[in-house]
mmCIF file of C-alpha atoms in Angstrom:
data_model
loop_
_atom_site.group_PDB
_atom_site.id
_atom_site.type_symbol
_atom_site.label_atom_id
_atom_site.label_comp_id
_atom_site.label_asym_id
_atom_site.label_seq_id
_atom_site.Cartn_x
_atom_site.Cartn_y
_atom_site.Cartn_z
ATOM 1 C CA MET A 790 0.000 0.000 0.000
ATOM 2 C CA THR A 791 1.344 3.437 -0.934
ATOM 3 C CA LEU A 792 0.311 7.013 -0.274
ATOM 4 C CA LYS A 793 -0.244 7.429 -4.005
ATOM 5 C CA GLN A 794 -2.783 4.591 -3.926
ATOM 6 C CA LEU A 795 -4.518 6.205 -0.951
ATOM 7 C CA HIS A 796 -4.633 9.540 -2.789
ATOM 8 C CA CYS A 797 -6.226 7.735 -5.725
ATOM 9 C CA LEU A 798 -8.832 6.074 -3.513
ATOM 10 C CA ALA A 799 -9.661 9.372 -1.786
ATOM 11 C CA ALA A 800 -10.085 11.097 -5.152
ATOM 12 C CA LEU A 801 -12.246 8.244 -6.407
ATOM 13 C CA ALA A 802 -14.415 8.402 -3.289
ATOM 14 C CA GLU A 803 -14.880 12.133 -3.861
ATOM 15 C CA ALA A 804 -15.468 12.054 -7.635
ATOM 16 C CA ARG A 805 -17.346 8.722 -7.847
ATOM 17 C CA HIS A 806 -15.970 8.389 -11.360
ATOM 18 C CA PHE A 807 -12.610 7.050 -12.587
ATOM 19 C CA ARG A 808 -11.988 9.740 -15.208
ATOM 20 C CA ARG A 809 -12.779 12.642 -12.856
ATOM 21 C CA ALA A 810 -10.729 11.055 -10.061
ATOM 22 C CA ALA A 811 -7.788 10.669 -12.447
ATOM 23 C CA GLU A 812 -8.041 14.383 -13.278
ATOM 24 C CA ILE A 813 -8.040 15.270 -9.561
ATOM 25 C CA VAL A 814 -4.898 13.216 -8.947
ATOM 26 C CA GLY A 815 -3.267 14.297 -12.210
ATOM 27 C CA ILE A 816 -2.767 10.888 -13.786
ATOM 28 C CA SER A 817 -4.404 8.970 -16.626
ATOM 29 C CA GLN A 818 -7.567 6.974 -16.041
ATOM 30 C CA PRO A 819 -5.809 3.633 -16.746
ATOM 31 C CA SER A 820 -3.095 4.553 -14.211
ATOM 32 C CA LEU A 821 -5.731 5.372 -11.609
ATOM 33 C CA SER A 822 -7.482 2.055 -12.274
ATOM 34 C CA ALA A 823 -4.169 0.233 -11.844
ATOM 35 C CA GLN A 824 -3.473 2.074 -8.566
ATOM 36 C CA ILE A 825 -6.883 1.052 -7.196
ATOM 37 C CA GLN A 826 -6.391 -2.559 -8.316
ATOM 38 C CA ASN A 827 -2.955 -2.642 -6.671
ATOM 39 C CA LEU A 828 -4.426 -1.233 -3.453
ATOM 40 C CA GLU A 829 -7.184 -3.857 -3.499
ATOM 41 C CA SER A 830 -4.546 -6.561 -4.029
ATOM 42 C CA ALA A 831 -2.372 -5.227 -1.211
ATOM 43 C CA LEU A 832 -5.320 -5.102 1.188
ATOM 44 C CA ARG A 833 -6.882 -8.312 -0.172
ATOM 45 C CA ILE A 834 -10.325 -6.734 -0.274
ATOM 46 C CA ARG A 835 -12.605 -5.246 -2.904
ATOM 47 C CA LEU A 836 -12.983 -1.486 -2.397
ATOM 48 C CA VAL A 837 -14.890 -0.371 -5.489
ATOM 49 C CA ASP A 838 -17.819 -1.643 -7.516
ATOM 50 C CA ARG A 839 -18.274 -0.326 -11.039
ATOM 51 C CA VAL A 840 -21.842 0.785 -11.608
ATOM 52 C CA ARG A 841 -23.578 2.361 -14.569
ATOM 53 C CA ALA A 842 -23.116 5.957 -13.353
ATOM 54 C CA GLY A 843 -19.493 5.526 -12.250
ATOM 55 C CA ILE A 844 -18.425 3.718 -9.105
ATOM 56 C CA SER A 845 -19.783 2.725 -5.750
ATOM 57 C CA LEU A 846 -17.547 2.126 -2.757
ATOM 58 C CA THR A 847 -18.024 -1.111 -0.878
ATOM 59 C CA PRO A 848 -18.574 -0.768 2.891
ATOM 60 C CA ALA A 849 -14.889 -1.596 3.389
ATOM 61 C CA GLY A 850 -14.019 0.865 0.620
ATOM 62 C CA ARG A 851 -15.895 3.663 2.418
ATOM 63 C CA GLU A 852 -14.094 2.946 5.683
ATOM 64 C CA ILE A 853 -10.687 2.722 4.027
ATOM 65 C CA ALA A 854 -11.362 5.922 2.032
ATOM 66 C CA GLU A 855 -12.172 7.742 5.301
ATOM 67 C CA ARG A 856 -8.952 6.447 6.833
ATOM 68 C CA ALA A 857 -7.064 7.419 3.674
ATOM 69 C CA ASN A 858 -8.402 10.973 3.998
ATOM 70 C CA ARG A 859 -7.150 11.128 7.595
ATOM 71 C CA MET A 860 -3.734 9.853 6.503
ATOM 72 C CA ILE A 861 -3.618 12.396 3.669
ATOM 73 C CA ALA A 862 -4.504 15.182 6.107
ATOM 74 C CA GLU A 863 -1.703 13.993 8.396
ATOM 75 C CA GLU A 864 0.673 13.878 5.422
ATOM 76 C CA ARG A 865 -0.225 17.500 4.584
ATOM 77 C CA ALA A 866 0.256 18.528 8.218
ATOM 78 C CA MET A 867 3.664 16.842 8.235
ATOM 79 C CA ILE A 868 4.682 18.635 5.036
ATOM 80 C CA ASP A 869 3.472 21.968 6.462
ATOM 81 C CA PHE A 870 5.361 21.318 9.700
ATOM 82 C CA ALA A 871 8.560 20.437 7.841
ATOM 83 C CA SER A 872 8.212 23.538 5.686
ATOM 84 C CA ALA A 873 7.808 25.751 8.746
ATOM 85 C CA ALA A 874 10.631 23.963 10.555
ATOM 86 C CA THR A 875 13.099 24.685 7.745
ATOM 87 C CA ILE A 876 12.771 28.374 8.588
ATOM 88 C CA GLY A 877 12.688 27.769 12.329
ATOM 89 C CA LEU A 878 8.985 28.358 12.910
ATOM 90 C CA ALA A 879 7.838 24.992 14.195
ATOM 91 C CA GLY A 880 8.612 22.406 16.796
ATOM 92 C CA THR A 881 9.483 22.664 20.441
ATOM 93 C CA ILE A 882 12.529 24.476 21.733
ATOM 94 C CA ARG A 883 13.980 22.883 24.856
ATOM 95 C CA LEU A 884 15.362 25.759 26.897
ATOM 96 C CA GLY A 885 17.447 25.440 30.027
ATOM 97 C CA ALA A 886 17.397 28.515 32.245
ATOM 98 C CA ALA A 887 19.238 29.429 35.398
ATOM 99 C CA PRO A 888 16.839 30.356 38.231
ATOM 100 C CA THR A 889 18.485 33.765 38.507
ATOM 101 C CA VAL A 890 17.764 34.565 34.844
ATOM 102 C CA GLY A 891 14.604 32.665 33.870
ATOM 103 C CA PRO A 892 12.013 34.608 35.886
ATOM 104 C CA TYR A 893 13.205 37.899 34.410
ATOM 105 C CA LEU A 894 13.530 36.963 30.743
ATOM 106 C CA LEU A 895 11.075 34.118 30.155
ATOM 107 C CA PRO A 896 7.864 36.164 30.500
ATOM 108 C CA HIS A 897 9.059 38.373 27.622
ATOM 109 C CA ILE A 898 10.084 35.407 25.475
ATOM 110 C CA VAL A 899 6.838 33.505 26.048
ATOM 111 C CA SER A 900 4.606 36.525 25.419
ATOM 112 C CA SER A 901 6.522 37.276 22.215
ATOM 113 C CA LEU A 902 6.001 33.706 20.980
ATOM 114 C CA HIS A 903 2.277 33.924 21.728
ATOM 115 C CA ARG A 904 1.924 37.291 19.976
ATOM 116 C CA LYS A 905 3.626 35.986 16.856
ATOM 117 C CA ASP A 906 1.621 32.737 16.909
ATOM 118 C CA SER A 907 4.739 31.170 15.471
ATOM 119 C CA GLY A 908 3.882 27.523 15.985
ATOM 120 C CA LEU A 909 6.890 27.161 18.245
ATOM 121 C CA GLY A 910 6.495 25.313 21.496
ATOM 122 C CA LEU A 911 8.694 26.092 24.462
ATOM 123 C CA TYR A 912 9.779 23.578 27.086
ATOM 124 C CA VAL A 913 11.642 25.248 29.956
ATOM 125 C CA ARG A 914 13.650 23.600 32.702
ATOM 126 C CA GLU A 915 15.347 25.581 35.437
ATOM 127 C CA ASP A 916 18.529 24.352 37.072
ATOM 128 C CA ALA A 917 21.980 25.468 38.129
ATOM 129 C CA PRO A 918 24.207 26.640 35.240
ATOM 130 C CA HIS A 919 26.673 23.741 35.599
ATOM 131 C CA SER A 920 23.855 21.142 35.488
ATOM 132 C CA LEU A 921 22.276 22.880 32.505
ATOM 133 C CA GLU A 922 25.581 22.751 30.632
ATOM 134 C CA GLN A 923 25.843 19.004 31.273
ATOM 135 C CA ASP A 924 22.271 18.587 30.002
ATOM 136 C CA LEU A 925 23.131 20.603 26.885
ATOM 137 C CA ALA A 926 26.086 18.290 26.243
ATOM 138 C CA ARG A 927 23.736 15.269 26.468
ATOM 139 C CA GLY A 928 21.296 16.877 24.026
ATOM 140 C CA GLU A 929 18.561 17.438 26.612
ATOM 141 C CA HIS A 930 18.380 21.174 25.820
ATOM 142 C CA ASP A 931 18.592 23.115 22.577
ATOM 143 C CA LEU A 932 19.905 26.255 24.224
ATOM 144 C CA LEU A 933 20.579 27.795 27.619
ATOM 145 C CA LEU A 934 20.003 31.129 29.319
ATOM 146 C CA THR A 935 22.634 31.347 32.013
ATOM 147 C CA PRO A 936 24.681 34.072 33.683
ATOM 148 C CA LEU A 937 27.885 32.063 33.185
ATOM 149 C CA ALA A 938 29.843 31.482 29.989
ATOM 150 C CA PRO A 939 30.069 27.791 29.071
ATOM 151 C CA SER A 940 33.150 26.050 30.421
ATOM 152 C CA SER A 941 33.486 23.843 27.326
ATOM 153 C CA ALA A 942 34.833 24.971 23.962
ATOM 154 C CA ASP A 943 32.225 22.634 22.410
ATOM 155 C CA PHE A 944 29.581 25.330 22.853
ATOM 156 C CA ALA A 945 29.210 28.688 21.189
ATOM 157 C CA SER A 946 27.890 31.499 23.337
ATOM 158 C CA GLU A 947 26.882 35.100 22.970
ATOM 159 C CA ILE A 948 26.643 37.808 25.606
ATOM 160 C CA LEU A 949 23.055 39.046 25.423
ATOM 161 C CA PHE A 950 23.469 42.081 27.681
ATOM 162 C CA ARG A 951 25.448 43.426 30.612
ATOM 163 C CA GLU A 952 23.426 44.223 33.650
ATOM 164 C CA PRO A 953 24.769 46.832 36.055
ATOM 165 C CA LEU A 954 24.716 45.985 39.735
ATOM 166 C CA TYR A 955 24.337 48.755 42.295
ATOM 167 C CA LEU A 956 24.852 48.881 46.013
ATOM 168 C CA ALA A 957 22.394 51.201 47.699
ATOM 169 C CA VAL A 958 22.420 52.358 51.295
ATOM 170 C CA ALA A 959 20.593 55.009 53.249
ATOM 171 C CA ALA A 960 21.993 58.497 52.602
ATOM 172 C CA ASP A 961 22.986 58.883 56.254
ATOM 173 C CA HIS A 962 24.743 55.482 56.410
ATOM 174 C CA ARG A 963 28.442 55.570 57.405
#
């Protein structure tokens, strides 16, 4: 059984006629007939009855056509996902964040993702920077937000910003 055969069956179920189904799929009518026959052989069941006005699906043919449509929809979703993923707009990013950084930056990152409706998912795990780096080495994270530079030359890093730190005391303090 192939996806092409399932596409042919779905088109035939929609068109109820071999010639029109062949046009939908973009192949010749004899090729469509051969695809349906090969599918019936692979499944060892009759799917289609030829009738005067075109075709009639058998009860098994109706059920298999419905399942074929679900598989075709899933195939389209997979293609759409892969297309979006090639430009970085799909999937789940596994982010490791140090507890001292995560609470300050993550609300901005998450709200930005939601505003853009990018299709990206975000999985966040907080831990100490050293543990996060070990997890990154094992492939458990895609990237880290940490106040420390990585200790291994195996990782590339970028300074995102420098945050000033002030000491404040009462004006009359000595």
